[in-house]
Coordinates of C-alpha atoms (C1' of nucleotides) and ligand atoms in Angstrom, one line a residue:
Chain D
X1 CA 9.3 -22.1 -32.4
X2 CA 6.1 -22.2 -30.7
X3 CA 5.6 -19.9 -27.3
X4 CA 4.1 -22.4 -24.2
X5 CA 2.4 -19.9 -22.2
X6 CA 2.6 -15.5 -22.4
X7 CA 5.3 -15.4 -19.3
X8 CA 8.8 -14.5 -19.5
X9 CA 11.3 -16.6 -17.6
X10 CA 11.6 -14.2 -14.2
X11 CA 7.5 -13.7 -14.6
X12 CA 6.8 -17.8 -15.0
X13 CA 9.3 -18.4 -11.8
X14 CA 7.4 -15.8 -9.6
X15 CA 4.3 -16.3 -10.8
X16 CA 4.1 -20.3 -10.1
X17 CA 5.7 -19.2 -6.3
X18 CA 2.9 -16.7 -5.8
X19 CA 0.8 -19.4 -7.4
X20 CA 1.7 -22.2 -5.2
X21 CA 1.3 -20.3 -1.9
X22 CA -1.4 -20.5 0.1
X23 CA -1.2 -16.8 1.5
X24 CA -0.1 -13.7 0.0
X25 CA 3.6 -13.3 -0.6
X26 CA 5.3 -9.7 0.0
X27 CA 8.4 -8.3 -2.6
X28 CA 11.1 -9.1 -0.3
X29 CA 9.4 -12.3 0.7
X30 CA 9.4 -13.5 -3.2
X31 CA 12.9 -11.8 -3.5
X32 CA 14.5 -14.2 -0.9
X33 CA 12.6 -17.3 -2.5
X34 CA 13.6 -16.6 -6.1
X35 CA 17.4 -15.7 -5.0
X36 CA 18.4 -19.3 -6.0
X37 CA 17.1 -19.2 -9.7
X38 CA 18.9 -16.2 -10.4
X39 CA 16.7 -13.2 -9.7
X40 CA 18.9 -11.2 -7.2
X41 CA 17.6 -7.9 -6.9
X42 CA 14.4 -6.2 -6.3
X43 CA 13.8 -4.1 -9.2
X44 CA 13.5 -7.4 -11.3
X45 CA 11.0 -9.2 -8.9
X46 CA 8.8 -5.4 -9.1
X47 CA 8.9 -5.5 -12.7
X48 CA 7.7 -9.3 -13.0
X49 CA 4.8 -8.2 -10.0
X50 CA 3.6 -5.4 -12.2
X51 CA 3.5 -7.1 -15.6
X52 CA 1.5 -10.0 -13.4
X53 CA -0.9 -7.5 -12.3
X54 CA -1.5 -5.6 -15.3
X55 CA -2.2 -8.8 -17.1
X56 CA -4.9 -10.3 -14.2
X57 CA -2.5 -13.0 -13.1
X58 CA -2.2 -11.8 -9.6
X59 CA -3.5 -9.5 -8.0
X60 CA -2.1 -7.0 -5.3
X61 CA -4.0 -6.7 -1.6
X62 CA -3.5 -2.9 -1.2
X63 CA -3.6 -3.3 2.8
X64 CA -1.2 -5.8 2.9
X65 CA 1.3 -5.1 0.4
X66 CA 1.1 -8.3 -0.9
X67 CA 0.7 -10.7 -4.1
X68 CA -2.2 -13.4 -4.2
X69 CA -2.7 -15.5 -7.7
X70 CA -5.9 -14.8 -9.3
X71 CA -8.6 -17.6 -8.6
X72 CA -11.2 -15.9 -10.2
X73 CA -11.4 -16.5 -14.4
X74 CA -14.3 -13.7 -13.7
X75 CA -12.4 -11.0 -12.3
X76 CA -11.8 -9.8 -16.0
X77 CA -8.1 -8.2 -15.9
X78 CA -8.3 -7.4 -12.4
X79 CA -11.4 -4.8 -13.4
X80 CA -13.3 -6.0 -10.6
X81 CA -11.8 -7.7 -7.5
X82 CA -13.0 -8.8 -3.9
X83 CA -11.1 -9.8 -1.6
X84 CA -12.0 -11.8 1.7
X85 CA -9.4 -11.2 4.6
X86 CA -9.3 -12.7 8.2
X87 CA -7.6 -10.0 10.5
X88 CA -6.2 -12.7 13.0
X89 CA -4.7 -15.5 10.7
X90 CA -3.8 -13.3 7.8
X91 CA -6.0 -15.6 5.1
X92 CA -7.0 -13.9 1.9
X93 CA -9.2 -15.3 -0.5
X94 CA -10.4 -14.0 -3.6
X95 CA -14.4 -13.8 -3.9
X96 CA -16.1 -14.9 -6.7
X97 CA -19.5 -13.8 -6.8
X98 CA -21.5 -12.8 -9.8
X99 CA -24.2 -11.1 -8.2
X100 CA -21.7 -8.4 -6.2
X101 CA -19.2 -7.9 -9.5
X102 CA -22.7 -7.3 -11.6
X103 CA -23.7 -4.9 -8.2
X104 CA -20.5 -3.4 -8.4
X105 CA -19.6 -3.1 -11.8
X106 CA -22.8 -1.2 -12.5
X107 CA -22.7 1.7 -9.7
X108 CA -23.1 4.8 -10.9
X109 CA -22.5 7.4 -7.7
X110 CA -24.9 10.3 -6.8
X111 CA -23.4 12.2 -9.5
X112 CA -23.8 9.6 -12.2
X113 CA -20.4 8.3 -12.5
X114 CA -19.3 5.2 -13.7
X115 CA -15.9 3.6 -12.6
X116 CA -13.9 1.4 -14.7
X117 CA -12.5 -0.9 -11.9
X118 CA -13.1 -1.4 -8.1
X119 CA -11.2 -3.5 -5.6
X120 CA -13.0 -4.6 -2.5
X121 CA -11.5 -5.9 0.3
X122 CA -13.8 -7.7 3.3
X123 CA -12.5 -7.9 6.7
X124 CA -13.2 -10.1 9.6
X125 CA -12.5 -14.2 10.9
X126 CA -12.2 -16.8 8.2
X127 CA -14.2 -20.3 9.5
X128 CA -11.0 -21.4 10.9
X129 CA -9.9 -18.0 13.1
X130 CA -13.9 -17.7 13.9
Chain U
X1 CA -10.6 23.0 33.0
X2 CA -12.4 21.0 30.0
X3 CA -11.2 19.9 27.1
X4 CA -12.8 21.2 23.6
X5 CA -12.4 18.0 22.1
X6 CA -11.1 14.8 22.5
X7 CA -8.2 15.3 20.2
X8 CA -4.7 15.6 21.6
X9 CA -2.4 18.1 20.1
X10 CA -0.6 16.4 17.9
X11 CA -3.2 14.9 16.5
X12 CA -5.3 18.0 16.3
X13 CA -2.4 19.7 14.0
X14 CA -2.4 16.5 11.7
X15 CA -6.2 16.4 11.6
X16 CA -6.4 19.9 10.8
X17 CA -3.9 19.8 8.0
X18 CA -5.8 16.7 6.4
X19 CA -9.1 18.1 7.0
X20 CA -8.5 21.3 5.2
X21 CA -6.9 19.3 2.3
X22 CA -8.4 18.6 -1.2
X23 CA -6.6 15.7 -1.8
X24 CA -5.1 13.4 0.1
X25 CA -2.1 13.4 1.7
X26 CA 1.4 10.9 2.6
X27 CA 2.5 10.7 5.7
X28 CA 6.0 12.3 4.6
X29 CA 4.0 15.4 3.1
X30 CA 2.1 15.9 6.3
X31 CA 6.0 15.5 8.5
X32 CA 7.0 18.8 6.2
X33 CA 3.9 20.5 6.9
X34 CA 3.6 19.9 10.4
X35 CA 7.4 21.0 11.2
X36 CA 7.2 24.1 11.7
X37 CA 4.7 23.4 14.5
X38 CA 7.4 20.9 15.8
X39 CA 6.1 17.3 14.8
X40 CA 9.7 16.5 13.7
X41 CA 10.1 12.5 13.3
X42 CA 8.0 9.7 11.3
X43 CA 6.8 8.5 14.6
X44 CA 4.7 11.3 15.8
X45 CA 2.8 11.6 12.3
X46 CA 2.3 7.7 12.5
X47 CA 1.4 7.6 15.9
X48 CA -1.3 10.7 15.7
X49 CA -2.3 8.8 11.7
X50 CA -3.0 5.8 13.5
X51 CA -5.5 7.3 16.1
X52 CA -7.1 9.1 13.7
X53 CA -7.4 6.2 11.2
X54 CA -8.7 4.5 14.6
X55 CA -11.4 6.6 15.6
X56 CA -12.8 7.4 12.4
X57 CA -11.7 11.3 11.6
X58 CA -9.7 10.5 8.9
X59 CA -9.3 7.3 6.4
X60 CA -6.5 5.4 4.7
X61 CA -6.4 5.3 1.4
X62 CA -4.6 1.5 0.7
X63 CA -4.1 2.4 -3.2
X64 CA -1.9 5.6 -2.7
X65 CA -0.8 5.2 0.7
X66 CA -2.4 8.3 1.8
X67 CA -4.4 10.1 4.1
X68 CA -8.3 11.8 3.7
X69 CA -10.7 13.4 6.3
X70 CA -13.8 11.1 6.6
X71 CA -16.6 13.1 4.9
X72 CA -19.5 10.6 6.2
X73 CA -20.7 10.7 9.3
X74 CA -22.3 7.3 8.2
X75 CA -19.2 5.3 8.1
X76 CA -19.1 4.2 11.7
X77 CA -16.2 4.8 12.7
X78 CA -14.1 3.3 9.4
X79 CA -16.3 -0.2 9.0
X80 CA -17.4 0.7 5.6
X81 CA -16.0 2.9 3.4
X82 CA -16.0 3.7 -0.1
X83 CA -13.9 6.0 -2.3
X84 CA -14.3 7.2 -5.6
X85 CA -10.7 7.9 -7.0
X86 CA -9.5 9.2 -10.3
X87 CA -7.0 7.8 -11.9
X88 CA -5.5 10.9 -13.5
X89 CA -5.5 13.5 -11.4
X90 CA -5.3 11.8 -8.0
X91 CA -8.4 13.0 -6.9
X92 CA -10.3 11.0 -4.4
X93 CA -13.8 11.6 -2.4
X94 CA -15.8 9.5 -0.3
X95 CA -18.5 7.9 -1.4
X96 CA -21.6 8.3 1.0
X97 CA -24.3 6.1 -0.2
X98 CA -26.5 3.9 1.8
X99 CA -27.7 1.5 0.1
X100 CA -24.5 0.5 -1.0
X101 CA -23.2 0.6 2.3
X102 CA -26.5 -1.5 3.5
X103 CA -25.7 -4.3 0.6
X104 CA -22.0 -4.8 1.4
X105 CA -22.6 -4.8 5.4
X106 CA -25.0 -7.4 5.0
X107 CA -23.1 -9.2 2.1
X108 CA -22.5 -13.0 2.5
X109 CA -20.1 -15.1 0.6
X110 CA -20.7 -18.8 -0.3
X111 CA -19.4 -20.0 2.8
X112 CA -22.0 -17.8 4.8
X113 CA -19.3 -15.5 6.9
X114 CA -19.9 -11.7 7.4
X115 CA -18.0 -9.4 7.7
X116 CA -17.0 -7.0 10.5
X117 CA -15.8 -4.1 8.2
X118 CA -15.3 -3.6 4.1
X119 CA -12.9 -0.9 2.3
X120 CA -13.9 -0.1 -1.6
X121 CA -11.9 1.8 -4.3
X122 CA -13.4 2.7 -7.4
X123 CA -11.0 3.9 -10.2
X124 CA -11.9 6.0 -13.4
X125 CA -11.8 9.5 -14.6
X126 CA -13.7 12.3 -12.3
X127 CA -16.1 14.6 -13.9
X128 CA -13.1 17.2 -15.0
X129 CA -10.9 14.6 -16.2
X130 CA -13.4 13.0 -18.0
Chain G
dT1 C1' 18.6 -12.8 -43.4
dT2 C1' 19.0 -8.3 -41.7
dA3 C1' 17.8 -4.7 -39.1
dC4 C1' 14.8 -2.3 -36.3
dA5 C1' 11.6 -2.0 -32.4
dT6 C1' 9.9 -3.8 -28.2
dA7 C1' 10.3 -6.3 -24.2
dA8 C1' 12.9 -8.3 -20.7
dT9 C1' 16.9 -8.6 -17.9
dG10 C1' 20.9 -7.3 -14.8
dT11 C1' 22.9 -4.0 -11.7
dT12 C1' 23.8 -0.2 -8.4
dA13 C1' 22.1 3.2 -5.9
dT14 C1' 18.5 5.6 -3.7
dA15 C1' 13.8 7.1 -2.6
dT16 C1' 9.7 6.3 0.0
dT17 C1' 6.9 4.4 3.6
dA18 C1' 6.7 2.6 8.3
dT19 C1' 8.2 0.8 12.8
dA20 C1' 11.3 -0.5 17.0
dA21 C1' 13.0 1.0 21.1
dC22 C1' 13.5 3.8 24.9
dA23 C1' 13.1 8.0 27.8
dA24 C1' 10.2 11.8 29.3
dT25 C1' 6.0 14.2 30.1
dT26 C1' 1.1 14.9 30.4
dT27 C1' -3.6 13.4 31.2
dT28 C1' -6.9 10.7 33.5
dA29 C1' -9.2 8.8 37.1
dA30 C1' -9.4 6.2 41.5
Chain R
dT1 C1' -2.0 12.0 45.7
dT2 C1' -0.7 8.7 43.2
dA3 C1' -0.6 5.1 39.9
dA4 C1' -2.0 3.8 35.3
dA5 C1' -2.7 5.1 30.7
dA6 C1' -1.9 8.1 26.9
dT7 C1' 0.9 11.1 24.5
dT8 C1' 5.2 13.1 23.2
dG9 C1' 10.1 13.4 21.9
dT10 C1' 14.1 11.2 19.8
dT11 C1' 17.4 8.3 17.3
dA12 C1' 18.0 4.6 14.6
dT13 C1' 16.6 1.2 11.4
dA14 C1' 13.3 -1.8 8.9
dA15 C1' 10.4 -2.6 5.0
dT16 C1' 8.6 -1.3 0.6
dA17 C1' 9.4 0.6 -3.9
dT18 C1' 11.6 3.1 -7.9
dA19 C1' 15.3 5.7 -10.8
dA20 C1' 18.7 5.2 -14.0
dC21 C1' 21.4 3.1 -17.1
dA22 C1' 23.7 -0.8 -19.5
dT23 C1' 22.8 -5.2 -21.7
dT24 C1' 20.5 -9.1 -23.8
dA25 C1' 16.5 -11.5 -25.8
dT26 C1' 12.5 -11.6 -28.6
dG27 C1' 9.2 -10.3 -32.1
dT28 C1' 8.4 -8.6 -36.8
dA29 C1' 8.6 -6.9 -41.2
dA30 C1' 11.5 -5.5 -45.2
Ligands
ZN1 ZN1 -8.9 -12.4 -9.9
ZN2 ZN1 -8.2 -16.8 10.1
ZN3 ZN1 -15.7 8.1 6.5
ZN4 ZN1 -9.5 13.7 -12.2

DNA sequence: TTACATAATGTTATATTATAACAATTTTAA
DNA sequence: TTAAAATTGTTATAATATAACATTATGTAA
């Protein structure tokens, strides 16, 4: 028996609603839209959110507390993320741009440091909120 | 009669708890802290985090949901700020580095918007963890 | 196939983080 | 002096996240 994809049931059913949506869905948010297939408590939709993270699926916006799919083949296992968000219409999209994850990826701080991982998030008006 | 500085008192006692800290601190850890002084409800450390947060003397950490003194007077008042953050022993310090600063103020995406403010997190080991 | 390990699930309860709502007091500035 | 704005105090509750434990499913190697 061949294996379609790497996602167990709960992680395939909250990954294609976190997938589908065009903003960033909260826990309790997914919790209330995945009640209906079976997934009734939040311990279970926390579990599938991590596994999705660790493995690059989705990522998490840390001043949100929210879930975006990952749009960005680049981002490398979530090692390197960027994160555009407008503060009046609540858009977040995920920045793909070689130049600033090369930038980025390579900083070494005053006391020559080098990270493993960053997460940048960019505030301001999307096009539409502008 | 003048006033020393423009903090009030509540949020002088949080600030001074925060500022004297090496690490950073949760909101709850601060409410224990500052009882004895008598802040005794969630409200009053929120209220006194959120002016601080708002007028630069302290930042949020998004990642651990915690609370550091800004150690860069070149932050300007919280629109760019960058943290260094270990991943094993919590340990977090702000990153004060101007040309990094000057790159991501002045970073453009593919659509052309900038960006009114930017918050970066770099993960890995710190020098005694390494 | 069996049998063991690992991963995933289900479930209840609880911990942690943050805000709503409203009353009272203090500070500021016209 | 007085009215607005800021701060404080207080109770209750909302929102976010994990602990703990039992069960089932899946992968893998003898
Ligand atoms: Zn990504
Ligand atoms: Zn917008
Ligand atoms: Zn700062
Ligand atoms: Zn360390």
């Amino acid at each position: 028996m061949f294996k379609e994809n790497n996602l167990s049931k709960n992680q395939q059913i909250i990954f294609d609603l976190i997938n589908k949506s065009s903003e960033p869905l909260k826990a309790y948010t997914i919790l209330f839209n995945v009640q209906k297939k079976g997934i009734k408590a939040p311990p279970q939709v926390y579990r599938a959110l991590d596994k999705l993270v660790e493995t690059g699926k989705i990522h998490k916006i840390e001043s949100k507390n929210a879930f975006v799919a990952c749009r960005n083949s680049n981002c490398e296992i979530s090692k390197a993320t960027a994160f555009s968000i407008c503060e009046s219409c609540e858009m977040v999209d995920e920045i793909s741009d070689a130049k600033l994850t090369k930038y980025l990826s390579s900083f070494n701080d005053k006391k020559g440091t080098k990270y493993k991982r960053f997460n940048l998030e960019f505030f301001g008006l999307c096009k539409k909120c502008k």
